[in-house]
XYZ file of N, CA and C in Angstrom:
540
model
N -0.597 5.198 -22.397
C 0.493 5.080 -21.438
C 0.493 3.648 -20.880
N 1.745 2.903 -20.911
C 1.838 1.549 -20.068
C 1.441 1.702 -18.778
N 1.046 0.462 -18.373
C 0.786 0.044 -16.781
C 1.951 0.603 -15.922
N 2.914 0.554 -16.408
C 4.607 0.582 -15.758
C 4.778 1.919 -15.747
N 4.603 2.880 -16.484
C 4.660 3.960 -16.353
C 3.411 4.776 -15.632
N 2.543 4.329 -15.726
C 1.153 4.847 -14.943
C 1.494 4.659 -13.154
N 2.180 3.273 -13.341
C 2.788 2.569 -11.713
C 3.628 3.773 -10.963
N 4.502 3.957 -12.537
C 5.445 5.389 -12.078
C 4.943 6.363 -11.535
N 4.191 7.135 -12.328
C 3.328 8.328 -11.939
C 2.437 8.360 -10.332
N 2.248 7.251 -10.087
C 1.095 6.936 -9.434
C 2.137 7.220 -8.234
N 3.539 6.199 -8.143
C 4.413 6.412 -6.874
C 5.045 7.555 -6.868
N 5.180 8.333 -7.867
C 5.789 10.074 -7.963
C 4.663 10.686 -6.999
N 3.589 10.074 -7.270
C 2.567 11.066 -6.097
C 2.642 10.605 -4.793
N 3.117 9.746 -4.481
C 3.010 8.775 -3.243
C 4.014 9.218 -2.463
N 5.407 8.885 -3.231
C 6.514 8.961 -3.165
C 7.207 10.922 -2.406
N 6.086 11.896 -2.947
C 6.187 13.422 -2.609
C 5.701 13.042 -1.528
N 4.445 12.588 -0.816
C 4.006 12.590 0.433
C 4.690 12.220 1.251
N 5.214 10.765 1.086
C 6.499 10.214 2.272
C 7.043 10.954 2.080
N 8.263 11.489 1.206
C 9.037 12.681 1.829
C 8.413 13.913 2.463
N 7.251 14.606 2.159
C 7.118 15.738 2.862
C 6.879 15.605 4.167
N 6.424 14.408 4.759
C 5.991 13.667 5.770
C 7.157 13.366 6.864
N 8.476 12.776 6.172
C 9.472 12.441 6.498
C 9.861 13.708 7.077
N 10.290 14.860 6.156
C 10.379 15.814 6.613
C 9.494 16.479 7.912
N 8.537 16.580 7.734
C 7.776 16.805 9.468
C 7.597 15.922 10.477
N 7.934 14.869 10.099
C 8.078 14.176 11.629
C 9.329 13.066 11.943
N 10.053 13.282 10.539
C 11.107 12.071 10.289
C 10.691 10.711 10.517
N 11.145 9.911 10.604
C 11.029 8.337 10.524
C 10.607 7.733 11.811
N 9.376 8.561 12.041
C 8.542 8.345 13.309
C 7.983 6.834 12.822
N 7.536 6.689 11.853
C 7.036 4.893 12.088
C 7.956 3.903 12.223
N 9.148 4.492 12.359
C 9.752 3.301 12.960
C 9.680 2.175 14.154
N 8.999 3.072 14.930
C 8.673 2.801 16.044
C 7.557 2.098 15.702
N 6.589 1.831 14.716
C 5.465 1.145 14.990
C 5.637 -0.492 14.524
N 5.401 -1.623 15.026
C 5.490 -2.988 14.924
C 4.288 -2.948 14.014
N 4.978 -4.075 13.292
C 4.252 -4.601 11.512
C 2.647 -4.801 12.156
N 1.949 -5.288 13.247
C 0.672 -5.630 13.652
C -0.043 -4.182 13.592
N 0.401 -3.099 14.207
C -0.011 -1.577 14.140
C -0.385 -1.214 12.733
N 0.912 -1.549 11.981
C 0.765 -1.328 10.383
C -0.505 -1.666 9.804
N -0.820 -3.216 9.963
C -1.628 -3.631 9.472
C -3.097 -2.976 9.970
N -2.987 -2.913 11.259
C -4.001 -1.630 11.689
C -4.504 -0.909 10.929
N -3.303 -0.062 10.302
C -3.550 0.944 9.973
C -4.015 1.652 8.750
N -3.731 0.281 7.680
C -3.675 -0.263 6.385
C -5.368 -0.443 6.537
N -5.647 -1.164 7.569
C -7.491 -1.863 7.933
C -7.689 -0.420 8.685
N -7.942 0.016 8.879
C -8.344 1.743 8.896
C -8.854 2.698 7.712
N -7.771 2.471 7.107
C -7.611 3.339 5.727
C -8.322 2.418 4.540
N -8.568 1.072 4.794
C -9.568 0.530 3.680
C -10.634 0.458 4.128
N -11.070 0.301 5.496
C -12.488 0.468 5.854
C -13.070 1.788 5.638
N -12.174 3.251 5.983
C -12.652 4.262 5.423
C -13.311 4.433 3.919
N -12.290 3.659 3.223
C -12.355 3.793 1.793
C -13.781 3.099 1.451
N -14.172 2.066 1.856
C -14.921 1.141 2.004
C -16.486 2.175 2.404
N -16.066 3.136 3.354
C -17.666 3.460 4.037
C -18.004 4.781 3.202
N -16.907 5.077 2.744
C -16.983 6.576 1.823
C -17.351 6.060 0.588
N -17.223 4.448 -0.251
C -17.938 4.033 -1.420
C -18.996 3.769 -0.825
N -19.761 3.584 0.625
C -21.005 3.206 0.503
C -22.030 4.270 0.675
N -21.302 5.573 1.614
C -22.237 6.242 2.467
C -22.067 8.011 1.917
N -22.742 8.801 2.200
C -22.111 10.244 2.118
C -21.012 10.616 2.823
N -19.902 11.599 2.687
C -18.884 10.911 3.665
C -19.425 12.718 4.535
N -18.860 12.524 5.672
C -18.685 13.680 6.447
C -17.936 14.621 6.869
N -16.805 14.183 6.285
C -15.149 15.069 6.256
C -15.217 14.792 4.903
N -14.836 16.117 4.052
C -14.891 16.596 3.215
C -13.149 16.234 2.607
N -12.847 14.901 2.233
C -11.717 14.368 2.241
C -12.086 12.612 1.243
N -11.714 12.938 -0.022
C -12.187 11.781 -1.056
C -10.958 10.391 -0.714
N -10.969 9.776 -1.562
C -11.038 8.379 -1.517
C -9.454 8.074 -1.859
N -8.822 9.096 -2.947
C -7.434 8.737 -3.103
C -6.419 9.465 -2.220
N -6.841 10.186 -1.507
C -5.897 10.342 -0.537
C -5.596 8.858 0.533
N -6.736 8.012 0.929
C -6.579 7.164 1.437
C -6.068 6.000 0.830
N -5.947 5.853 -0.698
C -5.456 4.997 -1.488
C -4.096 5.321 -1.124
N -3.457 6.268 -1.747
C -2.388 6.884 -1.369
C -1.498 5.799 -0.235
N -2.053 6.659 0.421
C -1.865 6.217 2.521
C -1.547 4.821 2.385
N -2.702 4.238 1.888
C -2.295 2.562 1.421
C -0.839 1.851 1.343
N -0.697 2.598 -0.033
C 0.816 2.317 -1.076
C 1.947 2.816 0.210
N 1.540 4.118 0.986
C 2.791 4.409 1.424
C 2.667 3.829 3.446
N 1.794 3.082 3.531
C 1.976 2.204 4.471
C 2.212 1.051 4.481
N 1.639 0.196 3.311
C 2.563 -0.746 2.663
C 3.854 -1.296 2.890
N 4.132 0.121 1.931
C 5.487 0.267 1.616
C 6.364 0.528 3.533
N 6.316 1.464 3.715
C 6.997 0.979 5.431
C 6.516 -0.416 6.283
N 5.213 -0.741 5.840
C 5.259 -2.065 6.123
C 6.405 -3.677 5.880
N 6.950 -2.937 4.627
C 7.629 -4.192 3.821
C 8.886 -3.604 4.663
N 9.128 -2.791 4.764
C 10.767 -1.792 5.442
C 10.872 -2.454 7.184
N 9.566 -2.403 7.756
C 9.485 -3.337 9.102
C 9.603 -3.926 9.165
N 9.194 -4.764 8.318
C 9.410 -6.214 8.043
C 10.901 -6.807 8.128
N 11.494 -5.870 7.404
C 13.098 -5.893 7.290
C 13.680 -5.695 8.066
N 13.276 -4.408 8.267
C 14.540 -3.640 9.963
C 14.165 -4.030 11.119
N 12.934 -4.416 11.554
C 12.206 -4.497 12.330
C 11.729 -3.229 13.104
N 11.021 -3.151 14.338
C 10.686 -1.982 14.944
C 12.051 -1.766 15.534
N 11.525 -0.434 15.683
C 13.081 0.331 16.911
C 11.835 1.359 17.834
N 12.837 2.070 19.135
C 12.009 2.323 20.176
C 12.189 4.139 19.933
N 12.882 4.250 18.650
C 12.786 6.005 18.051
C 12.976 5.686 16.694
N 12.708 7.056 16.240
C 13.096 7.045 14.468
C 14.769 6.784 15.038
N 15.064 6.377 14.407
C 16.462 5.899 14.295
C 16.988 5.738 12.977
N 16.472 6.099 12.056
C 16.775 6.644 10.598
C 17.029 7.420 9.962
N 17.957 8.060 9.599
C 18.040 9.548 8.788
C 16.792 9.318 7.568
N 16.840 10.629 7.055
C 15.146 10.813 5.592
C 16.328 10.125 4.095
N 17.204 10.647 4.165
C 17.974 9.954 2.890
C 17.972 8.343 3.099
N 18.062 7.924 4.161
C 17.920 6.560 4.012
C 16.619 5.409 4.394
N 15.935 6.543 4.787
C 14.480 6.394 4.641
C 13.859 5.822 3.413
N 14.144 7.008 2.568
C 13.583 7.456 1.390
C 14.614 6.202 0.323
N 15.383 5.947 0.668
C 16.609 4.806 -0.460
C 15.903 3.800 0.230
N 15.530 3.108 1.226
C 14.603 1.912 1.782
C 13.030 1.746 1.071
N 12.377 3.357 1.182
C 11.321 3.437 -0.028
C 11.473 2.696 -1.133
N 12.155 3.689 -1.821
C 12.657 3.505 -3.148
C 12.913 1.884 -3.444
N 13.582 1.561 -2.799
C 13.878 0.038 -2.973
C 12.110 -0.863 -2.606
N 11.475 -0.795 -1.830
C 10.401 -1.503 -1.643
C 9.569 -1.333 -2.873
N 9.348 -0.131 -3.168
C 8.536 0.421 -4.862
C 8.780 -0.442 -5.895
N 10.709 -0.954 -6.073
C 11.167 -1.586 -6.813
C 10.444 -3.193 -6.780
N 10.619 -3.539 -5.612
C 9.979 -4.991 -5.708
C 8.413 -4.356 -5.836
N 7.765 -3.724 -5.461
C 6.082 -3.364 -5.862
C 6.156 -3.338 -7.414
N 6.721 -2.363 -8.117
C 6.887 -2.377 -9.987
C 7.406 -4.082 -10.176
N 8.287 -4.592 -10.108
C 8.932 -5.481 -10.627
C 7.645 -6.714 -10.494
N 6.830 -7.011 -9.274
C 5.799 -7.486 -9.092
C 4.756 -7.716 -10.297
N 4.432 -6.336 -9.978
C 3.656 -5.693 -10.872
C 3.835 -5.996 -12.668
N 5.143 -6.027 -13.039
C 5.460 -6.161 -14.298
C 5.312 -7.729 -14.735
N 5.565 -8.551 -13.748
C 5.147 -10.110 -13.766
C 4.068 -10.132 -14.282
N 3.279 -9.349 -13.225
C 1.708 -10.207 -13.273
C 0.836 -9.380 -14.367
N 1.466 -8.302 -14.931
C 1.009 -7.667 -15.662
C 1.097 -8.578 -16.851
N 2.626 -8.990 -17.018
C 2.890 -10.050 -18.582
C 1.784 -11.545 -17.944
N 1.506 -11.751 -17.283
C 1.194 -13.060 -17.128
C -0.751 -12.515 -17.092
N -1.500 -11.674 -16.227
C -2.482 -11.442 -16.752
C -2.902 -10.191 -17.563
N -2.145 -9.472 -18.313
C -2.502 -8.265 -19.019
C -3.001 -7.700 -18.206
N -3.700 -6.679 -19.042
C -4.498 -5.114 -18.443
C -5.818 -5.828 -17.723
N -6.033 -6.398 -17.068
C -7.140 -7.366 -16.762
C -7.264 -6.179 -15.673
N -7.058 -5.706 -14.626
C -7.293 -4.807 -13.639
C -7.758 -3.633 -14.424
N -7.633 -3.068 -15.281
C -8.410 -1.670 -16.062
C -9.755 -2.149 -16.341
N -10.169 -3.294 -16.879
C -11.631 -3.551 -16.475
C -12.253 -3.560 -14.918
N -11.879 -3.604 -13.896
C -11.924 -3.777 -12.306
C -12.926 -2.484 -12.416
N -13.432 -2.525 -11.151
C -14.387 -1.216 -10.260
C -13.250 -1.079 -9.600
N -13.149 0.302 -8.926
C -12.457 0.748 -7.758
C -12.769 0.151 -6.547
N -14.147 -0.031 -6.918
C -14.637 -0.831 -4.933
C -13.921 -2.737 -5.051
N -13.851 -2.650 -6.072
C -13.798 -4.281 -6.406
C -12.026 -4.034 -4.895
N -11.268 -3.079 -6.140
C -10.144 -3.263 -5.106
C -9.840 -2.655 -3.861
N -10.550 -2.157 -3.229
C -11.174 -2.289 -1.849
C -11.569 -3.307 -1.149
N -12.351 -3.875 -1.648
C -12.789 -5.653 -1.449
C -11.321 -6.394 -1.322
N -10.682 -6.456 -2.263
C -9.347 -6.976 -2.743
C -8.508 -6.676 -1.377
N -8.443 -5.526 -1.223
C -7.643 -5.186 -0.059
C -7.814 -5.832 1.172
N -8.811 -5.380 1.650
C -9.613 -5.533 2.894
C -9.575 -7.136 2.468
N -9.434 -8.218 1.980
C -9.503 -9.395 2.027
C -8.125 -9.463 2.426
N -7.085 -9.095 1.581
C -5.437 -9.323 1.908
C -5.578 -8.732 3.264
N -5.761 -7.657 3.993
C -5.380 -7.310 5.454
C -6.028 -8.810 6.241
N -7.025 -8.989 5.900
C -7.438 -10.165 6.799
C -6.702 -11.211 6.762
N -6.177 -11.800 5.345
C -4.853 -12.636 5.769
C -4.020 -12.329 6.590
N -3.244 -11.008 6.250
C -2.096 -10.467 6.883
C -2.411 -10.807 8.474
N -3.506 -10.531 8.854
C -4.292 -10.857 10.301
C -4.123 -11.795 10.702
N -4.461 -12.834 10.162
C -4.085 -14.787 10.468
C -2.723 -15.120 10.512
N -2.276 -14.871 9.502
C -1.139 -14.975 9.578
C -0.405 -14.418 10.791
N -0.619 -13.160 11.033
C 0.631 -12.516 11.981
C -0.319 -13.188 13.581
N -1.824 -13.734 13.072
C -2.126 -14.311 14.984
C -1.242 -15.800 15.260
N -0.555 -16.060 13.635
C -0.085 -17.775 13.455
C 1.505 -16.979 13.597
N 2.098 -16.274 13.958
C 3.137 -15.920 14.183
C 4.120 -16.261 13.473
N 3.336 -15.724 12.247
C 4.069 -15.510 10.649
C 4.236 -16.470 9.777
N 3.579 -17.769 10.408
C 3.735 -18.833 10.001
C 2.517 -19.531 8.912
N 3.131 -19.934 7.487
C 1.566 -20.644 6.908
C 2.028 -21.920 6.374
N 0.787 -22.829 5.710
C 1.014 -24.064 5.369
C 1.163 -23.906 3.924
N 0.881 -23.222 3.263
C 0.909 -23.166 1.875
C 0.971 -21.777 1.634
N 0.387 -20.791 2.039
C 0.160 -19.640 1.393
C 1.341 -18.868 1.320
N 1.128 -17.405 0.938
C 2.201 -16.602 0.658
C 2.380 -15.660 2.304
N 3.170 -14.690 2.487
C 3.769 -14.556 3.820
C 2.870 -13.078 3.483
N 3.242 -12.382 4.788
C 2.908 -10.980 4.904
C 3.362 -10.127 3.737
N 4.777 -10.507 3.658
C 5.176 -9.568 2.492
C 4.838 -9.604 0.874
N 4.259 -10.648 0.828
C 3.662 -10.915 -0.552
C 2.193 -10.070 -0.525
N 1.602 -10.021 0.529
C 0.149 -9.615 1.096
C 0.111 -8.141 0.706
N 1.512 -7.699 1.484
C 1.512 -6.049 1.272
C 1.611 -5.577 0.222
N 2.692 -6.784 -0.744
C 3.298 -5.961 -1.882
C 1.760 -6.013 -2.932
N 1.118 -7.017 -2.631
C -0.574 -7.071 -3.366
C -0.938 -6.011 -2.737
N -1.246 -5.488 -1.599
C -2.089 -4.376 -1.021
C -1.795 -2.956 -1.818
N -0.658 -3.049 -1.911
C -0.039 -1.575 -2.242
C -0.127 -1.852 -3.921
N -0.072 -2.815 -4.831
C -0.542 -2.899 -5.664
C -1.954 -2.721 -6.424
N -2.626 -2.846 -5.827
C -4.313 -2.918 -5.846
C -4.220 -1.436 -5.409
N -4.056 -1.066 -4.744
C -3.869 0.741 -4.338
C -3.252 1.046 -5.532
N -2.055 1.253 -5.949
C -1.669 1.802 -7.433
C -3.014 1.839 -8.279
N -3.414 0.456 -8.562
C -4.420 0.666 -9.810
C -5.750 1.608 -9.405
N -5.962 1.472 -8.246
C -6.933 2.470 -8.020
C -6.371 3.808 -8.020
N -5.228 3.942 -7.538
C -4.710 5.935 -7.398
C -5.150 5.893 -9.380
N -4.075 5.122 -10.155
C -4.078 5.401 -11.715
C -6.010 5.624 -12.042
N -6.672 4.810 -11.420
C -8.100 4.920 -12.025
C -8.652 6.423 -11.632
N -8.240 6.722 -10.696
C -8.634 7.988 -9.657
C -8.252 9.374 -10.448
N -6.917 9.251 -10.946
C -6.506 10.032 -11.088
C -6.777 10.502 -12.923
N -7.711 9.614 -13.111
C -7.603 9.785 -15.079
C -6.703 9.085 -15.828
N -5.864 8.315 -15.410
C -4.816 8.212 -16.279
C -5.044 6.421 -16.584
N -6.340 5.816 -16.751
C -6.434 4.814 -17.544
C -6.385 4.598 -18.833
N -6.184 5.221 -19.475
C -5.803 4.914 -20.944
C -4.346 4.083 -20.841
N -4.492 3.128 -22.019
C -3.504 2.419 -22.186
C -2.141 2.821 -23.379
């Protein structure tokens, strides 16, 4: 199976959670400002992070938090855009078409760097992209204390669309479906 289609599969699983999610609480993160996000993103990789080092104690593995990743990300890149609001102020159909569209630039990304470095990530450890992550949130960090501002580097949204990328290849490793 291609990278591109594995990408697929990987956001079909992602992609059921935001909606069922949407559905129970609707477009409650609207309300949260891109700095929270990133929070929350550095939450969910430090977990990931202490559950590759330690026995974990909640009986709750590693790709659910990958998951969480891709689909905080992904409303990350949507904040970015709309900015915060002070309620969900979104219907789920247009929630979910704002998704959909962020995924698009995540695949299309993805298909670049795939032609430019091949399957080079199917050799990777899973912890490697944990590491990977947890390095991009710490940019995202500088950056948003430099008030979005850099001298050379790439912006928040390049950061995320890597974060939620590096999450894909780990859900695909997680889930069995590395074969090429």
């Amino acid at each position: 199976m291609s990278t591109l289609n594995q990408f697929d599969n990987a956001l079909s699983l992602c992609r059921d959670i935001f909606d069922k999610k949407l559905r129970d609480y609707g477009a409650s993160w609207r309300i949260m400002r891109p700095r929270s996000i990133t929070d929350q993103l550095y939450i969910k990789a430090k977990r990931i992070r202490t559950l590759e080092e330690e026995e974990a104690m909640i009986d709750e593995g590693i790709l659910g938090e990958f998951m969480a990743i891709i689909n905080y990300g992904l409303i990350g890149l949507i904040q970015l855009e709309l900015g915060y609001a002070d309620e969900a102020d979104i219907p789920a159909d247009e929630a979910i078409g704002l998704y959909d569209a962020k995924v698009k630039m995540a695949r299309d990304l993805m298909a670049a760097k795939t032609h430019d470095y091949g399957d080079a990530w199917r050799g990777m450890r899973v912890n490697s992209y944990t590491d990977f992550i947890l390095t991009k949130i710490q940019r995202v960090k500088e950056i948003e204390g430099n008030s979005g501002r850099t001298l050379i580097s790439e912006g928040i949204d390049s950061n995320y669309l890597d974060i939620i990328n590096y999450a894909v290849f780990a859900v695909i490793k997680l889930t069995g479906e590395t074969e090429a």
